[in-house]
Coordinates of C-alpha atoms and ligand atoms in Angstrom, one line a residue:
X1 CA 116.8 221.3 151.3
X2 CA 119.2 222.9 149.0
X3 CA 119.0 222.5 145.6
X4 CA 122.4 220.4 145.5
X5 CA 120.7 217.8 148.4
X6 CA 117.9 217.6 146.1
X7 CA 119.7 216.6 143.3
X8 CA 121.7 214.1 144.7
X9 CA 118.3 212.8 146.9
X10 CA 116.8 212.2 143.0
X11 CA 120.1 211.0 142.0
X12 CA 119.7 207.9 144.5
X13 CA 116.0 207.5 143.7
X14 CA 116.9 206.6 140.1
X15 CA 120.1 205.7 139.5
X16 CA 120.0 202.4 138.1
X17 CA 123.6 200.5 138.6
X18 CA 125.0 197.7 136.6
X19 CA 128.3 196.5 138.5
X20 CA 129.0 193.5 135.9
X21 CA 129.1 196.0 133.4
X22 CA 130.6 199.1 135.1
X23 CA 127.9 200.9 134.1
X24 CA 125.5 203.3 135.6
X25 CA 122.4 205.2 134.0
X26 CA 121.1 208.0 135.9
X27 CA 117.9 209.5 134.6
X28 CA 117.4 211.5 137.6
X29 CA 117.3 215.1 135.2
X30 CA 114.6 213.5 133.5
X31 CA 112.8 215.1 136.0
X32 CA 113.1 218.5 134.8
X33 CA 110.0 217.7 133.0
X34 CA 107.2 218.2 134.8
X35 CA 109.4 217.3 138.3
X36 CA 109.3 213.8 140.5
X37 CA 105.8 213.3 140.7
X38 CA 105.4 213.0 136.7
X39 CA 108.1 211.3 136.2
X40 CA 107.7 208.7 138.6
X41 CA 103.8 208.6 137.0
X42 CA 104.8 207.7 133.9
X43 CA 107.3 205.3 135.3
X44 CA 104.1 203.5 136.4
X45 CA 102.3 204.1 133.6
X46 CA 104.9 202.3 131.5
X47 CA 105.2 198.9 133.2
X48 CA 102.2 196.9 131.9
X49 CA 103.5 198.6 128.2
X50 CA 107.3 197.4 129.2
X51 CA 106.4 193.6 130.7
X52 CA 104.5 193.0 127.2
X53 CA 107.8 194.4 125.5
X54 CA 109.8 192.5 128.0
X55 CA 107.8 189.4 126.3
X56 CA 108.2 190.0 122.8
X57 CA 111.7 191.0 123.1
X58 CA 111.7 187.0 124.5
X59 CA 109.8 185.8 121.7
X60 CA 112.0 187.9 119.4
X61 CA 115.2 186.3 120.7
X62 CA 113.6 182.6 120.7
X63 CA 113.2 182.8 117.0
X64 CA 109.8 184.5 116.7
X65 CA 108.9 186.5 113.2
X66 CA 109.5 189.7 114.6
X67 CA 110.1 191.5 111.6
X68 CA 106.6 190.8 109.8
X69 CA 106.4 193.0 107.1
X70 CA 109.9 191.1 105.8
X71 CA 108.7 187.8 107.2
X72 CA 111.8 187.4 108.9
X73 CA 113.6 186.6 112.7
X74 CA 115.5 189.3 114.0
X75 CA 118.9 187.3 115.2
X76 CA 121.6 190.0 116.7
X77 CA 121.4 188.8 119.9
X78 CA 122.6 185.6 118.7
X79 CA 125.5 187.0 117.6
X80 CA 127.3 187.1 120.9
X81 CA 125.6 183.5 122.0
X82 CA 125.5 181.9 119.3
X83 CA 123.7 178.7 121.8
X84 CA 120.2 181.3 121.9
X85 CA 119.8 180.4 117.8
X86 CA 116.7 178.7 117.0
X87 CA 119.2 175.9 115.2
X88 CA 122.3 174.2 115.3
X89 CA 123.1 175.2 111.9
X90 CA 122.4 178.9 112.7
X91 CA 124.3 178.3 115.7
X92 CA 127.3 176.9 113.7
X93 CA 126.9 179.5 110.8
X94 CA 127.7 182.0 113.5
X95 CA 130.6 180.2 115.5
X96 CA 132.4 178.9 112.2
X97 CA 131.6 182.6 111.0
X98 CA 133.7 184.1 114.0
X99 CA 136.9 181.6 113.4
X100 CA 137.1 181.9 110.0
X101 CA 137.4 185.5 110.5
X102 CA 139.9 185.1 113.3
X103 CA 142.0 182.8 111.1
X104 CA 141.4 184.9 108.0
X105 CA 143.0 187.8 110.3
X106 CA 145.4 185.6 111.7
X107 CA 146.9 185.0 108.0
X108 CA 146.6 188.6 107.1
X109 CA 148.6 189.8 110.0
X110 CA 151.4 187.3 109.5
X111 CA 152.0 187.5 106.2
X112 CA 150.5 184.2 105.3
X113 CA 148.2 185.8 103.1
X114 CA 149.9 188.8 100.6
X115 CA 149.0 191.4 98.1
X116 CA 149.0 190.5 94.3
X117 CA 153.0 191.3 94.4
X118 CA 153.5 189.7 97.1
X119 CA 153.4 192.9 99.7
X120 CA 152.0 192.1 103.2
X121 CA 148.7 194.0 104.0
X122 CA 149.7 197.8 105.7
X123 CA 145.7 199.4 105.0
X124 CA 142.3 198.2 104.6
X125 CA 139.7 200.0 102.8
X126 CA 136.4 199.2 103.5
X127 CA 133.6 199.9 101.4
X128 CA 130.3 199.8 102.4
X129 CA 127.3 202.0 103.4
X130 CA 124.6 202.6 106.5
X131 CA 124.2 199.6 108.5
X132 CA 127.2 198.1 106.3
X133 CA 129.4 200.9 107.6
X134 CA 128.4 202.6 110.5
X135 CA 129.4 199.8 113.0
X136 CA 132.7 199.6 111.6
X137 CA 133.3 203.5 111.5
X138 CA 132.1 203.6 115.3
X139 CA 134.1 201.2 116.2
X140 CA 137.7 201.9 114.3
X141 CA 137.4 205.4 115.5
X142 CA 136.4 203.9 119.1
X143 CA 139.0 201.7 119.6
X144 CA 141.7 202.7 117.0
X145 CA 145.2 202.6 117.7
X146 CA 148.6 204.5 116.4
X147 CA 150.3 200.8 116.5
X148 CA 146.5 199.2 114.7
X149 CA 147.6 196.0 112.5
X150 CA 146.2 197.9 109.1
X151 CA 145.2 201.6 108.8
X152 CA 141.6 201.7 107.8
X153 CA 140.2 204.0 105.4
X154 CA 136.3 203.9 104.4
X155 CA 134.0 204.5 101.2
X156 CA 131.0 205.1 102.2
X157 CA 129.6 206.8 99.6
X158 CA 129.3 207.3 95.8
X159 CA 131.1 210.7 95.9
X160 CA 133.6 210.4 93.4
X161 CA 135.8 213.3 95.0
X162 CA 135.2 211.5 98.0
X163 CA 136.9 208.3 96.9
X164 CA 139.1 209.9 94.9
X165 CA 140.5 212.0 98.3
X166 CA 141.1 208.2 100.2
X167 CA 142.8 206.2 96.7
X168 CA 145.1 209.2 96.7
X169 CA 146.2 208.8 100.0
X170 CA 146.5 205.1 99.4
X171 CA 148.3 205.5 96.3
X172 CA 151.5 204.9 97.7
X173 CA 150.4 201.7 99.8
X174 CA 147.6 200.2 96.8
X175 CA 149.9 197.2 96.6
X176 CA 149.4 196.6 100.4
X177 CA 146.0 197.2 100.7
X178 CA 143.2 194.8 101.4
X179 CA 139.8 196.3 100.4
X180 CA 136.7 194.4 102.5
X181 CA 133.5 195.1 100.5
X182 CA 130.1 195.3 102.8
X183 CA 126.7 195.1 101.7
X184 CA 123.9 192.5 103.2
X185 CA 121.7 192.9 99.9
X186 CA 124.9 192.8 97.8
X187 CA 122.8 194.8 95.0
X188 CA 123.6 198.7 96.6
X189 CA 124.6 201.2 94.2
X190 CA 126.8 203.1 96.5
X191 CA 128.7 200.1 97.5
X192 CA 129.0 198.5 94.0
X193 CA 130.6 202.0 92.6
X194 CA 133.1 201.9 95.5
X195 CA 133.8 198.3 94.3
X196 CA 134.2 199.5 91.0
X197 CA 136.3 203.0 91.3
X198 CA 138.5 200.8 93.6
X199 CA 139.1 197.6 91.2
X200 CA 139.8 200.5 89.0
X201 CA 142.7 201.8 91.2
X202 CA 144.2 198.8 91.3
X203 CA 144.0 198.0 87.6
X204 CA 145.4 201.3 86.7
X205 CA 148.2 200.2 89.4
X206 CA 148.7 196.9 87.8
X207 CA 147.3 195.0 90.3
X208 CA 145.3 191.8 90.5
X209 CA 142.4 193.2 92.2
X210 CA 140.8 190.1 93.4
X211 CA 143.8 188.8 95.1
X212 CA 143.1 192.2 97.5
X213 CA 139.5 191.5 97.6
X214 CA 137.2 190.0 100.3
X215 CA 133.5 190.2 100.4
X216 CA 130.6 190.3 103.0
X217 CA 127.8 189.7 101.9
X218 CA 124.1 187.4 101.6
X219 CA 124.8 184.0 100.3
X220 CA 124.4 184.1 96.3
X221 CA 123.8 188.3 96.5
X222 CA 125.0 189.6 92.8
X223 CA 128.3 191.1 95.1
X224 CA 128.6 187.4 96.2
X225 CA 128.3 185.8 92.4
X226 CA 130.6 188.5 91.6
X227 CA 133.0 187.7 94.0
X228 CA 132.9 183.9 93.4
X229 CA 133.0 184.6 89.8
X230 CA 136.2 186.8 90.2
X231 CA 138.0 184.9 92.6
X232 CA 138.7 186.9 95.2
X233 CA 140.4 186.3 98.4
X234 CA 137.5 185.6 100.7
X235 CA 133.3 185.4 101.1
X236 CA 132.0 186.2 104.4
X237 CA 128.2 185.8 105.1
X238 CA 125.8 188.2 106.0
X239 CA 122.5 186.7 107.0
X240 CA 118.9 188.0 106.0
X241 CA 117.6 187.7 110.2
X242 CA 120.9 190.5 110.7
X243 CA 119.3 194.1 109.8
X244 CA 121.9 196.1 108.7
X245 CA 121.8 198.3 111.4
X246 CA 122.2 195.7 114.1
X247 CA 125.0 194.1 111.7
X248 CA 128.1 195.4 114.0
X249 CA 128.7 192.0 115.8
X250 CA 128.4 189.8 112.5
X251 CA 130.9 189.6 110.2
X252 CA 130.5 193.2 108.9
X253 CA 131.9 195.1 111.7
X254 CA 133.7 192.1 113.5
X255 CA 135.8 191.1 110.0
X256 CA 136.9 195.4 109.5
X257 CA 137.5 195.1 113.4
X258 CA 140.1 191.9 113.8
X259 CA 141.5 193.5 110.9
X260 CA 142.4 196.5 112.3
X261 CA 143.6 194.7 115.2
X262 CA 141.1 195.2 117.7
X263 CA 139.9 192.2 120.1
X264 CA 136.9 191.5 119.0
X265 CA 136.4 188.5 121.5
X266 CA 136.2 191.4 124.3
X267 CA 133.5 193.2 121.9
X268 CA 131.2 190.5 122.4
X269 CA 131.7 189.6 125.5
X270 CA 131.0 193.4 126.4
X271 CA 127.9 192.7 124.1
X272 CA 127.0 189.5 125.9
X273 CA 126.9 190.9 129.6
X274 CA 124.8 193.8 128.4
X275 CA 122.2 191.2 126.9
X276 CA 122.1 189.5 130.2
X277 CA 121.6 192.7 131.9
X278 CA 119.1 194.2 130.4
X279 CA 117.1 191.0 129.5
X280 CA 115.7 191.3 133.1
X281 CA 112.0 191.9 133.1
X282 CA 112.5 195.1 135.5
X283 CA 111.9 198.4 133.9
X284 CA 114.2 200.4 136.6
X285 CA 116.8 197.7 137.3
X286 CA 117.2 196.9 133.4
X287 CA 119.2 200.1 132.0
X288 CA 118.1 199.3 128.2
X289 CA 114.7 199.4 129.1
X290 CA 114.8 202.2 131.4
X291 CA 116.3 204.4 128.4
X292 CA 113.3 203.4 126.7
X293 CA 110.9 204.3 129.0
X294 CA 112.4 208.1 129.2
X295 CA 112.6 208.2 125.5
X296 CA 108.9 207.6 125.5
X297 CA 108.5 210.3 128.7
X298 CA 110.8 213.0 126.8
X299 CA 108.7 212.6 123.8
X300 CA 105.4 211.4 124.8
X301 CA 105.7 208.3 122.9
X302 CA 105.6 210.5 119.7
X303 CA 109.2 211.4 119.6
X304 CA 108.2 215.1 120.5
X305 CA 111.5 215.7 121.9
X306 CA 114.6 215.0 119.7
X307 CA 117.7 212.6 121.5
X308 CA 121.3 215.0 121.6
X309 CA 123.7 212.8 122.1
X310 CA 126.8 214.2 123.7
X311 CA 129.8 211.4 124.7
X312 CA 132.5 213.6 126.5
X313 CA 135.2 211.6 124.5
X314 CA 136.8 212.0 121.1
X315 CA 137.1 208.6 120.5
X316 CA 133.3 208.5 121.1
X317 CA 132.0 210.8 118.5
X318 CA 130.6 208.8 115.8
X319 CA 128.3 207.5 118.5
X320 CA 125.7 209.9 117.4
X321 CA 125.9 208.8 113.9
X322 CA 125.7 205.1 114.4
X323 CA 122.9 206.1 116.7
X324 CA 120.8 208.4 114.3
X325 CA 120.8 205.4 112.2
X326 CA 119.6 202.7 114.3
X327 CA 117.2 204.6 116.2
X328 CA 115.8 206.9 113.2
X329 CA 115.5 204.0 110.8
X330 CA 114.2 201.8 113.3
X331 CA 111.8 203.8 114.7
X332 CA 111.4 206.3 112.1
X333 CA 108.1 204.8 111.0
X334 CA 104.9 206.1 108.9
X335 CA 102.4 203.4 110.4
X336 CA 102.4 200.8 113.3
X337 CA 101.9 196.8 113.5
X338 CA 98.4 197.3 113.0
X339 CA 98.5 199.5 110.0
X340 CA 97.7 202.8 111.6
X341 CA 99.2 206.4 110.5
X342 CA 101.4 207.1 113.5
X343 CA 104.7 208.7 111.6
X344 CA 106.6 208.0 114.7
X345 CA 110.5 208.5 115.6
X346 CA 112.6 210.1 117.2
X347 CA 115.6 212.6 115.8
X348 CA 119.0 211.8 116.6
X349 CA 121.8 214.5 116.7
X350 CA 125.4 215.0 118.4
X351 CA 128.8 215.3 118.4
X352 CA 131.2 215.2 121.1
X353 CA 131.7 217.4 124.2
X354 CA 133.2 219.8 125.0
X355 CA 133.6 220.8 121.2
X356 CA 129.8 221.0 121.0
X357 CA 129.7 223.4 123.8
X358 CA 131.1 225.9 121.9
X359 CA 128.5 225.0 119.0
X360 CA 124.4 224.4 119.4
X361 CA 124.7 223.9 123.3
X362 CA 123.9 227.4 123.6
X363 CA 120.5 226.5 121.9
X364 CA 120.0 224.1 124.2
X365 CA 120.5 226.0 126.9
X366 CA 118.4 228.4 126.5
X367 CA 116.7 228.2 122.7
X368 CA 113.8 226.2 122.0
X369 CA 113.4 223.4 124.5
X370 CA 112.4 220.6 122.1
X371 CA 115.2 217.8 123.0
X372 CA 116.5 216.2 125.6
X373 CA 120.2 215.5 126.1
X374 CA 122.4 211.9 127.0
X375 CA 125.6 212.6 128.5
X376 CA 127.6 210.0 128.2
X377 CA 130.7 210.0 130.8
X378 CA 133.6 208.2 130.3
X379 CA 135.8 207.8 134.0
X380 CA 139.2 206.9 132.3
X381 CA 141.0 210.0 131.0
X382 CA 144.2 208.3 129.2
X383 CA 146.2 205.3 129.5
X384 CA 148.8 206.5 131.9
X385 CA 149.4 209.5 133.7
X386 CA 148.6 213.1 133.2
X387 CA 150.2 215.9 133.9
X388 CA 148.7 219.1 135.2
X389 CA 147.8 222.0 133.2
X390 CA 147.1 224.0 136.2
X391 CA 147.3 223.6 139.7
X392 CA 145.8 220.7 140.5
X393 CA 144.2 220.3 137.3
X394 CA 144.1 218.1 133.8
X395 CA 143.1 218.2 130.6
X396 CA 140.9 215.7 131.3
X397 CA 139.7 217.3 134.4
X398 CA 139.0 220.2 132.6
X399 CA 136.7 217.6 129.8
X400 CA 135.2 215.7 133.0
X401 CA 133.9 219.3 134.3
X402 CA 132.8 220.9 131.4
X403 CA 130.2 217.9 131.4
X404 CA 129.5 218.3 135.0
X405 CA 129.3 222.2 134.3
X406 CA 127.1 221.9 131.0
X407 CA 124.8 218.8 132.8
X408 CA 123.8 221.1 135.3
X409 CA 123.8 224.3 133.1
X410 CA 121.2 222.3 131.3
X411 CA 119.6 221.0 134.5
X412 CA 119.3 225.1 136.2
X413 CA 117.1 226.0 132.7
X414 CA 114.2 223.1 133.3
X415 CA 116.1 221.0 129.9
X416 CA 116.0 217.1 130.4
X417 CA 118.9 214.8 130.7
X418 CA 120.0 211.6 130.7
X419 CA 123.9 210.4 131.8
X420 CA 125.3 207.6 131.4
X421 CA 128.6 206.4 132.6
X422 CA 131.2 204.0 131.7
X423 CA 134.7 203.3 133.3
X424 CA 136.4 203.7 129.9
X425 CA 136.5 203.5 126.4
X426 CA 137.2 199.4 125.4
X427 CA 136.2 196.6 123.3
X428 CA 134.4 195.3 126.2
X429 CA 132.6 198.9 126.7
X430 CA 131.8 199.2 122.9
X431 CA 130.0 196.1 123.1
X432 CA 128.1 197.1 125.8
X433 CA 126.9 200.7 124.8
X434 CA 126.4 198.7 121.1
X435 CA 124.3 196.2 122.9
X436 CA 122.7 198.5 125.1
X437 CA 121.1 200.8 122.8
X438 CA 119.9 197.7 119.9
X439 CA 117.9 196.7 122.8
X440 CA 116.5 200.0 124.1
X441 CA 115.3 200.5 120.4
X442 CA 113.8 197.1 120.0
X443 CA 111.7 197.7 124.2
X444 CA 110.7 201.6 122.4
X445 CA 109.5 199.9 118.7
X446 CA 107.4 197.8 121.2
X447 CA 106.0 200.6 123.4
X448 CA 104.7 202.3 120.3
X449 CA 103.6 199.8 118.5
X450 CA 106.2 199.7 115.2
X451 CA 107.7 196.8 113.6
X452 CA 111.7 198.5 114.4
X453 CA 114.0 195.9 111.9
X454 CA 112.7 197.1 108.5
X455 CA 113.0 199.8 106.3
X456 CA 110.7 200.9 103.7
X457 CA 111.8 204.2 103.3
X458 CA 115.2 203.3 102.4
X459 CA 114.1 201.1 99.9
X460 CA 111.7 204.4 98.1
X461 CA 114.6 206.4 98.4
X462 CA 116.6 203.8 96.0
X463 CA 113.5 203.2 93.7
X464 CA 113.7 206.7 92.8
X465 CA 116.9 207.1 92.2
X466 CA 116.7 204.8 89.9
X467 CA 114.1 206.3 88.2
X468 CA 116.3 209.6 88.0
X469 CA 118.8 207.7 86.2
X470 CA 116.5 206.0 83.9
X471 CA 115.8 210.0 82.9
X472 CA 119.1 210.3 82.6
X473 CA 119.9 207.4 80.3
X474 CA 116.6 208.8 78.0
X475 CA 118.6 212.5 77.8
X476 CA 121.8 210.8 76.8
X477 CA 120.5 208.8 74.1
X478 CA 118.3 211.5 73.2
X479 CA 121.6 213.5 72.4
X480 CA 123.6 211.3 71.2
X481 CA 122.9 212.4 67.6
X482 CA 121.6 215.9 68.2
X483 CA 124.0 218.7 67.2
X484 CA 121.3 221.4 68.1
X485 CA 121.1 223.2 71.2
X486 CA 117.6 223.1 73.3
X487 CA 115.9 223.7 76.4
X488 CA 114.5 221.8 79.1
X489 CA 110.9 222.0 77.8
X490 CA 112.5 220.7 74.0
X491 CA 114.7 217.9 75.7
X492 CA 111.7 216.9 78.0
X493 CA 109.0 216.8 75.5
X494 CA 111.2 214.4 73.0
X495 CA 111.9 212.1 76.2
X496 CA 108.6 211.9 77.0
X497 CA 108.4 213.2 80.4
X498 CA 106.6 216.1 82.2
X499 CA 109.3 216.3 85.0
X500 CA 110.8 219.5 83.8
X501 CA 113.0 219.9 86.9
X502 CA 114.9 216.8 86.8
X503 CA 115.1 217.0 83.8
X504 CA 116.9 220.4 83.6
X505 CA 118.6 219.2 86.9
X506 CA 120.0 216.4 85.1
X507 CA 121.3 218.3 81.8
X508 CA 123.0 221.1 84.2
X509 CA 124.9 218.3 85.8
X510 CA 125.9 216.4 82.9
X511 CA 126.5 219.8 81.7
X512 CA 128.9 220.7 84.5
X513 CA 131.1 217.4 84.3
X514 CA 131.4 218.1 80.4
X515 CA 129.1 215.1 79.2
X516 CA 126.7 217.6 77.7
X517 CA 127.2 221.8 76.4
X518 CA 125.3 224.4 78.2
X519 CA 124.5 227.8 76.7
X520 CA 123.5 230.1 79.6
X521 CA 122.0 229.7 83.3
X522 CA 118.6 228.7 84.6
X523 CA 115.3 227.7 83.2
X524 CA 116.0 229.1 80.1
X525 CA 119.9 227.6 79.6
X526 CA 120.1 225.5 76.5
X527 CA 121.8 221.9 76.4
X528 CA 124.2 220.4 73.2
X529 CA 125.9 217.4 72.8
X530 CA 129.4 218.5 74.4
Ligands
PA5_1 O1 120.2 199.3 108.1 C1 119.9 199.1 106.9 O2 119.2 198.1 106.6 C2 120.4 199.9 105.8 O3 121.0 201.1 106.3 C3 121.5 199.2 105.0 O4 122.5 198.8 105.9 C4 122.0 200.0 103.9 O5 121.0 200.4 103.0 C5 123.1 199.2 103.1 O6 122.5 198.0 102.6 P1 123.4 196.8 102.1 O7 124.1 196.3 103.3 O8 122.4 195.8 101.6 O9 124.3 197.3 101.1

């Protein structure tokens, strides 16, 4: 048999179809690894693992503590039907949610509700950070339109050059700009120094801030308080049993969403079907968990191989981001449920094709094979017609074969693939791939053993910084009276500390924004009040 009859043979064997989704997910290149008869093996192998994830995936979504190490229910699939939540009141916190936002968006786009002069809304800004702004990046860039109801613009970050680059280009519209400010915890630095460098704008503008301001956020969060306190517009909820990762379809990505104009009925609807699909307790008919299981073949179940994510689709290309986060902080994890070292995870990287093609595919190809690719095709060129730009040929023939041609490039060199296709790119097909992947992370966090819906290693990484800046406060104070230049070892001594290098590291930079003096470079530079 030729190598082409092969491939379609395989193709058959393990394409797993999903009509009332339009989708399909053909692992069939998995089998580049190790061929048919290991892949199939460790099909096998995997469906006593996958039934008892099947079951506490059931468990999870009837309410169960799934997220022990918060003490907490893990609730996004209640998002899209809102009649699985454990209560009537959550059930009613997340219908009244949805219209309140619909109505809220209603006002907004009819001018009901105006800027602090009276301006109707043009631009939103919304301010936020990982889980609290992800979703609502994928999805704005997914779905965006050159007629969208307000033209969004993100922080999503405490760069100040950053934010200063998007209030410039706002300038002009600040009076008809509504600002949505994201954070679950309500107590994130990034996100409260957006808040602040953009009330700042406004002030500086002459504009009421709150009467531009709207917050999501955990009931009685300090962003909440402060948002009561200040009267602004509107408080959305976020609830503690929504990780911020899986925080699209609450209010945080749906209120930035309706907003923009985008229908975000169709979203969860698209989200919906996919829960229905892939709660089926059938590892090859069930496309979520079948990802799974050839996550855990690629990397053995220890994330040896690393996920490239390649969606042949501009609009696509924050995909890989929103999916580095979910899937590295959900299964980026330094012990399982029962306490033992296992540093598990898998790395997450991508772009877009054909763009990356001219990048790191040549690695891929034929570097060091340590990865193993997930095509995503999208059927749909354009709305409308295209015309040729050869004989016979598209642009988006031209994208639709450079995938074909790079798949099989892939395939010819023994490098694993995955593909998955989708008619087009729509609310409904956002929903799905949204929904899709939350619950292939949540069947792989159970097939290793990890609790997938917390994240302790986010929460170190905001101890220390706040350590760092506790330094930094000691340095300033320290100089606040001190005409005399000195160096890192003088500076650190007074403040008491033996971390030379953040000390010095802090000094240069206060140094370099002209909140301190330097004399010369390096470890020997001295430091002066400025
Ligand atoms: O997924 C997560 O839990 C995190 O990435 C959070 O979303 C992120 O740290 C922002 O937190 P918050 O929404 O509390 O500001």
């Amino acid at each position: 048999m030729s190598e082409h009859r092969a491939a379609w043979t395989r193709h058959q064997k393990y394409l797993c179809v999903v009509d009332a989704l339009g989708l399909e997910l053909d692992p069939s290149r998995m089998t580049a690894l190790g061929g048919e008869a290991a892949f199939d093996a460790a099909l096998r192998e995997l469906e006593a693992p996958m039934r008892a994830a099947f079951e506490a995936m059931d468990a999870l979504e009837k309410g169960a503590e799934a997220n022990p190490d918060e003490k907490r229910m893990v609730g996004h699939y209640w998002l899209r039907d809102a009649a699985r939540a454990p209560s009537p009141a959550l059930r009613s916190a997340i219908e009244n949610t949805v219209a309140r936002i619909e109505a809220f968006t209603w006002d907004v786009h009819d001018g009901q509700l105006v800027g602090s002069n009276g301006a109707k809304f043009t631009d939103l800004l919304v301010i936020g950070i990982g889980g609290s702004a992800l979703g609502p990046q994928l999805v704005s860039r997914a779905l965006g339109r050159a007629d969208d109801k307000l033209v969004v613009s993100f922080f999503d970050n405490t760069d100040p050059d950053g934010m200063d680059l998007v209030l410039a280009r706002l300038a002009p519209r600040l009076a008809s700009t509504l600002v949505v400010v994201v954070s679950k915890s309500g107590g994130t630095k990034e996100t409260r120094n957006g808040m602040l460098e953009a009330r700042w704008a406004f002030e500086r503008a002459g504009l009421a801030f709150a009467k531009h301001f709207v917050a999501v956020t955990g009931e009685g969060s300090a962003l909440d308080q402060t948002a009561e306190k200040e009267g602004w517009i509107a408080r959305f909820p976020m609830w503690d049993w929504v990780g911020g990762r899986t925080s699209e379809l609450s209010a945080v990505g749906l209120l930035p969403a309706a907003l923009q104009g985008i229908d975000i009925r169709a979203i969860l609807e698209g989200a919906h079907d996919a829960d229905v699909a892939t709660r089926v307790h059938d590892l090859r008919k069930n496309p979520a968990a079948l990802l799974a299981a050839c996550w855990h073949f690629a990397g053995e179940g220890k994330g040896k191989r690393d996920m490239v994510i390649l969606p042949y689709k501009d609009r696509l290309e924050l995909f890989s981001r929103y999916l580095q986060q979910l899937v590295m902080e959900s299964l980026g994890k330094e012990r399982d449920l029962k306490g033992r070292l296992v540093n598990q995870g898998i790395a997450v990287y991508g772009n877009k094709g054909s763009t990356d093609q001219h990048a790191y595919v040549q690695q891929l190809r034929e570097g060091v094979p340590n990865f193993f690719a997930t095509f995503l095709e999208v059927l749909r060129d354009r709305d409308g017609a295209s015309k040729e730009v050869d004989p016979g040929a598209t642009s988006g023939d031209y994208l639709f074969g450079f995938l074909l041609g790079t798949r099989s490039a892939l395939s010819e060199k023994g490098r694993p693939s995955l593909t998955l296709t989708i008619e087009e790119v729509s609310p409904r097909t956002v929903g799905v791939l949204i929904a899709l992947f939350e619950r292939a992370v949540g069947l792989y966090a159970s097939l290793v053993g990890i609790n997938a819906y917390h994240q302790p290693g986010v929460e170190a990484g905001k101890k220390a910084a706040g350590e760092v800046l506790a330094l930094q406060a000691k340095i300033l104070a320290h100089f606040a009276h001190k005409p005399a230049a000195e160096n890192t070892e003088t500076i650190a001594t007074a403040i008491g500390t033996d971390d030379l290098e953040t000390t010095h590291k802090l000094c240069a930079h206060l140094a370099a924004n002209g909140r301190l003096a330097r004399e010369g470079r390096g470890p020997s530079a001295k430091f002066k009040k400025a």
